[in-house]
Structures are given as C-alpha cells and as structure tokens.
Backbone as JSON, one array per atom type, in Angstrom:
{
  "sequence": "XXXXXXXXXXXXXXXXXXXXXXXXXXXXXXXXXXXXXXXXXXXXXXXXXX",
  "N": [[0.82, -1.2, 0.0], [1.95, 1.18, 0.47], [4.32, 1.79, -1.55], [2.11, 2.98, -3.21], [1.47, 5.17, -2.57], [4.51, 6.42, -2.51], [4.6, 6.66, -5.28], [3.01, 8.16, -6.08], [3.95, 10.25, -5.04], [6.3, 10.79, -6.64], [5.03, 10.86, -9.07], [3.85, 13.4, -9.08], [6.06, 15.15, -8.36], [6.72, 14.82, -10.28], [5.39, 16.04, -12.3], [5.98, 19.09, -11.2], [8.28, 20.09, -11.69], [8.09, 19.88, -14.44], [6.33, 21.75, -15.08], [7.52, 24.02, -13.81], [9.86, 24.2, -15.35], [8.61, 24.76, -18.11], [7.95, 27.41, -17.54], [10.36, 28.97, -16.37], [11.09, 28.75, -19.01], [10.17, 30.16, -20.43], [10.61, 32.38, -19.75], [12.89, 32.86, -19.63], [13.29, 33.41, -22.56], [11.53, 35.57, -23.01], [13.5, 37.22, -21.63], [15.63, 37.15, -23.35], [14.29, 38.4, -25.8], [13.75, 40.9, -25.17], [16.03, 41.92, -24.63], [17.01, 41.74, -26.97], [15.91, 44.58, -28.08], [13.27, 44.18, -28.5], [11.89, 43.02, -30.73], [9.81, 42.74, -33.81], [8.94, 39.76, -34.34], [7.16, 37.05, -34.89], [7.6, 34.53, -33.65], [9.19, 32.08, -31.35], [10.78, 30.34, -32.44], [11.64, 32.21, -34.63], [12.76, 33.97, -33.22], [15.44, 32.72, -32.2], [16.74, 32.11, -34.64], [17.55, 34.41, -34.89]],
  "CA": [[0.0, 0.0, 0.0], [2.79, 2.36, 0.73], [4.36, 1.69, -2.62], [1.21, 3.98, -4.35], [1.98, 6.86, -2.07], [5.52, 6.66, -3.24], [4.72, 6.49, -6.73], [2.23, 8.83, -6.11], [4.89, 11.68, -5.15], [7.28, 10.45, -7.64], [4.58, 11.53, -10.37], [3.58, 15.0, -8.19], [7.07, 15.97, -8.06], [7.47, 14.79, -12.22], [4.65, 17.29, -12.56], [5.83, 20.36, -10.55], [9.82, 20.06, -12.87], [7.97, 19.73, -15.87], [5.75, 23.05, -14.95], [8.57, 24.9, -13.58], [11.12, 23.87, -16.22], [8.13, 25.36, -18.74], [7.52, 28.6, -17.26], [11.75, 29.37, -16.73], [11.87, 28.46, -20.38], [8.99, 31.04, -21.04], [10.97, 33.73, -18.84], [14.19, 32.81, -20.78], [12.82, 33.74, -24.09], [11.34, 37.11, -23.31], [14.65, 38.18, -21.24], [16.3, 37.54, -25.1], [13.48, 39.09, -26.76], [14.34, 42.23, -24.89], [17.47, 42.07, -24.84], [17.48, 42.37, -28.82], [15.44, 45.53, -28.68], [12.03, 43.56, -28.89], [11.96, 42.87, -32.79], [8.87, 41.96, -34.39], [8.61, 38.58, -34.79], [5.67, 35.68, -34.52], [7.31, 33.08, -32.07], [10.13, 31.75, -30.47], [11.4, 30.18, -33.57], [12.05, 33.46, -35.28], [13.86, 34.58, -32.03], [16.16, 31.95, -31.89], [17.31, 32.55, -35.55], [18.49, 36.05, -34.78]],
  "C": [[0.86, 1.26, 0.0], [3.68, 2.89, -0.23], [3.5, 3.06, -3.68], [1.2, 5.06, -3.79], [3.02, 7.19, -2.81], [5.33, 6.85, -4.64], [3.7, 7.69, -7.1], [3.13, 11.06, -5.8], [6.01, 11.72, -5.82], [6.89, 11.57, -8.57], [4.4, 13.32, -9.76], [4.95, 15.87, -8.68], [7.89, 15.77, -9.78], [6.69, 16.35, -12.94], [5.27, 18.68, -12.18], [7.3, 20.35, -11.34], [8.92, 20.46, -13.88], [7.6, 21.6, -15.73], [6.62, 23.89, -14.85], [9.9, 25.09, -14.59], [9.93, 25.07, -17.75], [8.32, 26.76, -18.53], [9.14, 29.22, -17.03], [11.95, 29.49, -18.48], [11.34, 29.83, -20.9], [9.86, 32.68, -20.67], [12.31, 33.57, -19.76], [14.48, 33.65, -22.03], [12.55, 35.18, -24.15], [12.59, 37.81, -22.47], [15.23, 38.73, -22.62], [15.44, 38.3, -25.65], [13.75, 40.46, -26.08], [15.72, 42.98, -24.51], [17.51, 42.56, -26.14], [16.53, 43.4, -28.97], [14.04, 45.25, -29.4], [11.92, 43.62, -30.06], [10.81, 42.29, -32.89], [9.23, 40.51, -34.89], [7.45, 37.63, -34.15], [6.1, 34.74, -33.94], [9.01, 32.6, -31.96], [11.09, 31.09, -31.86], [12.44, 30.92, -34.64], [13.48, 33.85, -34.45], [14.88, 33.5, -31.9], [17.11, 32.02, -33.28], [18.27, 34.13, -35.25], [19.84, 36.05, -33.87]]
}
C-alpha cells in the first residue's frame, strides 16, 4: 500500500519540474526578446534565428 503513495509523489514531483522547467523556459525567451530591442517577430522560432 505504501508503494502507491511513493509512486504517487514520484509523479507529483514529475509534474511540478515539468511546470517549472516550462515557465523558466517562457521567462528565458522574453529576457532575449528584450534584450534584442524587442523585434517583431511571430514566435520563439524566429527569435532563436536572430
């Protein structure tokens, strides 16, 4: 029984990385995007070319 707890904060704590690893990535992107003097472009793709 104690097993599905464990496995149960395994997945919890796969969830709360994944989220947090998203939302750094998100903060990442617009530091660069203003860093270069905010440039028109349509998505992260663009910005990564420049």
């Amino acid at each position: 029984m104690e097993w599905i707890f464990i496995a149960f904060l395994i997945f919890l704590l796969g969830i709360l990385c994944g989220g947090g690893y998203i939302l750094q990535r998100d903060k990442y992107w617009k530091r660069v995007w203003e860093e270069l003097g905010k440039p028109e472009v349509s998505g992260i793709k663009e910005l990564k070319k420049l």
